[in-house]
JSON list of C-alpha atoms in Angstrom, two decimals:
[
{"chain": "A", "resi": 113, "resn": "MET", "atom": "CA", "xyz": [-113.29, 243.90, 55.22]},
{"chain": "A", "resi": 114, "resn": "ARG", "atom": "CA", "xyz": [-112.26, 240.36, 56.07]},
{"chain": "A", "resi": 115, "resn": "PRO", "atom": "CA", "xyz": [-113.24, 237.77, 53.47]},
{"chain": "A", "resi": 116, "resn": "VAL", "atom": "CA", "xyz": [-114.64, 235.48, 56.16]},
{"chain": "A", "resi": 117, "resn": "GLY", "atom": "CA", "xyz": [-115.03, 236.75, 59.68]},
{"chain": "A", "resi": 118, "resn": "VAL", "atom": "CA", "xyz": [-116.62, 235.48, 62.83]},
{"chain": "A", "resi": 119, "resn": "TRP", "atom": "CA", "xyz": [-118.75, 238.56, 63.39]},
{"chain": "A", "resi": 120, "resn": "VAL", "atom": "CA", "xyz": [-119.02, 239.85, 59.84]},
{"chain": "A", "resi": 121, "resn": "LYS", "atom": "CA", "xyz": [-120.80, 238.89, 56.65]},
{"chain": "A", "resi": 122, "resn": "LYS", "atom": "CA", "xyz": [-118.68, 236.93, 54.19]},
{"chain": "A", "resi": 123, "resn": "ILE", "atom": "CA", "xyz": [-117.40, 239.05, 51.32]},
{"chain": "A", "resi": 124, "resn": "ALA", "atom": "CA", "xyz": [-117.45, 236.78, 48.29]},
{"chain": "A", "resi": 125, "resn": "ARG", "atom": "CA", "xyz": [-115.37, 239.10, 46.15]},
{"chain": "A", "resi": 126, "resn": "PHE", "atom": "CA", "xyz": [-112.47, 239.01, 48.63]},
{"chain": "A", "resi": 127, "resn": "GLN", "atom": "CA", "xyz": [-112.85, 235.24, 48.93]},
{"chain": "A", "resi": 128, "resn": "GLU", "atom": "CA", "xyz": [-112.54, 234.90, 45.17]},
{"chain": "A", "resi": 129, "resn": "GLN", "atom": "CA", "xyz": [-109.99, 237.70, 44.58]},
{"chain": "A", "resi": 130, "resn": "PRO", "atom": "CA", "xyz": [-107.87, 238.28, 47.69]},
{"chain": "A", "resi": 131, "resn": "ASP", "atom": "CA", "xyz": [-105.41, 240.31, 45.61]},
{"chain": "A", "resi": 132, "resn": "LEU", "atom": "CA", "xyz": [-107.87, 243.20, 45.84]},
{"chain": "A", "resi": 133, "resn": "ALA", "atom": "CA", "xyz": [-106.79, 243.75, 49.44]},
{"chain": "A", "resi": 134, "resn": "LEU", "atom": "CA", "xyz": [-103.04, 243.83, 48.79]},
{"chain": "A", "resi": 135, "resn": "PRO", "atom": "CA", "xyz": [-102.82, 247.63, 48.58]},
{"chain": "A", "resi": 136, "resn": "ILE", "atom": "CA", "xyz": [-104.03, 247.72, 52.19]},
{"chain": "A", "resi": 137, "resn": "LEU", "atom": "CA", "xyz": [-102.23, 244.63, 53.50]},
{"chain": "A", "resi": 138, "resn": "GLU", "atom": "CA", "xyz": [-98.78, 245.15, 51.94]},
{"chain": "A", "resi": 139, "resn": "PRO", "atom": "CA", "xyz": [-97.81, 248.26, 53.95]},
{"chain": "A", "resi": 140, "resn": "LEU", "atom": "CA", "xyz": [-98.85, 246.49, 57.16]},
{"chain": "A", "resi": 141, "resn": "LYS", "atom": "CA", "xyz": [-96.76, 243.32, 56.77]},
{"chain": "A", "resi": 142, "resn": "SER", "atom": "CA", "xyz": [-94.24, 244.55, 59.37]},
{"chain": "A", "resi": 143, "resn": "ASP", "atom": "CA", "xyz": [-96.43, 246.74, 61.55]},
{"chain": "A", "resi": 144, "resn": "THR", "atom": "CA", "xyz": [-95.30, 247.12, 65.14]},
{"chain": "A", "resi": 145, "resn": "SER", "atom": "CA", "xyz": [-98.84, 247.05, 66.55]},
{"chain": "A", "resi": 146, "resn": "LYS", "atom": "CA", "xyz": [-99.94, 243.59, 67.69]},
{"chain": "A", "resi": 147, "resn": "TYR", "atom": "CA", "xyz": [-103.54, 244.55, 66.95]},
{"chain": "A", "resi": 148, "resn": "VAL", "atom": "CA", "xyz": [-102.63, 245.33, 63.33]},
{"chain": "A", "resi": 149, "resn": "ARG", "atom": "CA", "xyz": [-100.47, 242.21, 62.98]},
{"chain": "A", "resi": 150, "resn": "ASP", "atom": "CA", "xyz": [-103.32, 240.06, 64.26]},
{"chain": "A", "resi": 151, "resn": "ALA", "atom": "CA", "xyz": [-105.73, 241.70, 61.83]},
{"chain": "A", "resi": 152, "resn": "VAL", "atom": "CA", "xyz": [-103.42, 241.11, 58.85]},
{"chain": "A", "resi": 153, "resn": "ALA", "atom": "CA", "xyz": [-102.75, 237.52, 59.91]},
{"chain": "A", "resi": 154, "resn": "ASN", "atom": "CA", "xyz": [-106.46, 236.86, 60.38]},
{"chain": "A", "resi": 155, "resn": "TRP", "atom": "CA", "xyz": [-107.14, 238.28, 56.93]},
{"chain": "A", "resi": 156, "resn": "ILE", "atom": "CA", "xyz": [-104.59, 235.95, 55.35]},
{"chain": "A", "resi": 157, "resn": "ASN", "atom": "CA", "xyz": [-105.94, 233.02, 57.35]},
{"chain": "A", "resi": 158, "resn": "ASP", "atom": "CA", "xyz": [-109.48, 233.80, 56.17]},
{"chain": "A", "resi": 159, "resn": "ALA", "atom": "CA", "xyz": [-108.31, 234.03, 52.57]},
{"chain": "A", "resi": 160, "resn": "SER", "atom": "CA", "xyz": [-106.42, 230.75, 52.89]},
{"chain": "A", "resi": 161, "resn": "LYS", "atom": "CA", "xyz": [-109.71, 228.93, 53.35]},
{"chain": "A", "resi": 162, "resn": "SER", "atom": "CA", "xyz": [-110.89, 229.76, 49.83]},
{"chain": "A", "resi": 163, "resn": "GLN", "atom": "CA", "xyz": [-107.55, 230.57, 48.14]},
{"chain": "A", "resi": 164, "resn": "PRO", "atom": "CA", "xyz": [-104.84, 228.47, 49.82]},
{"chain": "A", "resi": 165, "resn": "GLU", "atom": "CA", "xyz": [-102.30, 228.90, 47.02]},
{"chain": "A", "resi": 166, "resn": "TRP", "atom": "CA", "xyz": [-102.68, 232.67, 47.15]},
{"chain": "A", "resi": 167, "resn": "ALA", "atom": "CA", "xyz": [-102.02, 232.68, 50.89]},
{"chain": "A", "resi": 168, "resn": "LYS", "atom": "CA", "xyz": [-98.95, 230.46, 50.47]},
{"chain": "A", "resi": 169, "resn": "GLN", "atom": "CA", "xyz": [-97.56, 232.71, 47.72]},
{"chain": "A", "resi": 170, "resn": "ILE", "atom": "CA", "xyz": [-98.07, 235.92, 49.70]},
{"chain": "A", "resi": 171, "resn": "CYS", "atom": "CA", "xyz": [-96.46, 234.47, 52.81]},
{"chain": "A", "resi": 172, "resn": "LYS", "atom": "CA", "xyz": [-93.55, 233.07, 50.84]},
{"chain": "A", "resi": 173, "resn": "ARG", "atom": "CA", "xyz": [-92.97, 236.43, 49.16]},
{"chain": "A", "resi": 174, "resn": "TRP", "atom": "CA", "xyz": [-93.27, 238.38, 52.41]},
{"chain": "A", "resi": 175, "resn": "GLU", "atom": "CA", "xyz": [-90.83, 235.99, 54.07]},
{"chain": "A", "resi": 176, "resn": "LYS", "atom": "CA", "xyz": [-88.23, 236.91, 51.41]},
{"chain": "A", "resi": 177, "resn": "GLU", "atom": "CA", "xyz": [-89.00, 240.64, 51.41]},
{"chain": "A", "resi": 178, "resn": "SER", "atom": "CA", "xyz": [-89.14, 241.19, 55.15]},
{"chain": "A", "resi": 179, "resn": "THR", "atom": "CA", "xyz": [-87.09, 239.38, 57.76]},
{"chain": "A", "resi": 180, "resn": "THR", "atom": "CA", "xyz": [-88.64, 241.18, 60.72]},
{"chain": "A", "resi": 181, "resn": "LYS", "atom": "CA", "xyz": [-90.11, 239.34, 63.68]},
{"chain": "A", "resi": 182, "resn": "GLU", "atom": "CA", "xyz": [-93.39, 241.17, 62.98]},
{"chain": "A", "resi": 183, "resn": "THR", "atom": "CA", "xyz": [-93.65, 239.66, 59.50]},
{"chain": "A", "resi": 184, "resn": "ALA", "atom": "CA", "xyz": [-92.70, 236.22, 60.82]},
{"chain": "A", "resi": 185, "resn": "TYR", "atom": "CA", "xyz": [-95.53, 236.51, 63.37]},
{"chain": "A", "resi": 186, "resn": "ILE", "atom": "CA", "xyz": [-98.05, 237.45, 60.66]},
{"chain": "A", "resi": 187, "resn": "ILE", "atom": "CA", "xyz": [-96.96, 234.57, 58.45]},
{"chain": "A", "resi": 188, "resn": "LYS", "atom": "CA", "xyz": [-97.16, 232.02, 61.26]},
{"chain": "A", "resi": 189, "resn": "ARG", "atom": "CA", "xyz": [-100.65, 233.15, 62.32]},
{"chain": "A", "resi": 190, "resn": "GLY", "atom": "CA", "xyz": [-101.82, 233.64, 58.76]},
{"chain": "A", "resi": 191, "resn": "MET", "atom": "CA", "xyz": [-100.91, 230.08, 57.80]},
{"chain": "A", "resi": 192, "resn": "ARG", "atom": "CA", "xyz": [-102.35, 228.38, 60.89]},
{"chain": "A", "resi": 193, "resn": "THR", "atom": "CA", "xyz": [-105.36, 226.78, 59.16]},
{"chain": "A", "resi": 194, "resn": "LEU", "atom": "CA", "xyz": [-103.23, 225.46, 56.32]},
{"chain": "A", "resi": 195, "resn": "GLU", "atom": "CA", "xyz": [-100.70, 224.09, 58.78]},
{"chain": "A", "resi": 196, "resn": "LYS", "atom": "CA", "xyz": [-103.46, 222.19, 60.61]},
{"chain": "A", "resi": 197, "resn": "ARG", "atom": "CA", "xyz": [-104.50, 220.53, 57.35]},
{"chain": "A", "resi": 198, "resn": "LYS", "atom": "CA", "xyz": [-101.09, 218.91, 56.82]}
]
């Protein structure tokens, strides 16, 4: 269900409205599984390509709500495309 994936068809609705995925992503923001963390981070990174402000807001909020190393990892990976653009 990634908005833009390497091996999947683009999902325009998620590209335009990434908030639709929050009920799934929110509970996973501190998951202990690296596989899950990578999936959440990739989702945010995908969304950042069409909705950069949304991605920044989510990461900023998660950074305040969760100080775990798992969340920090997701934020760092999720923001990688936006960080490259600086």
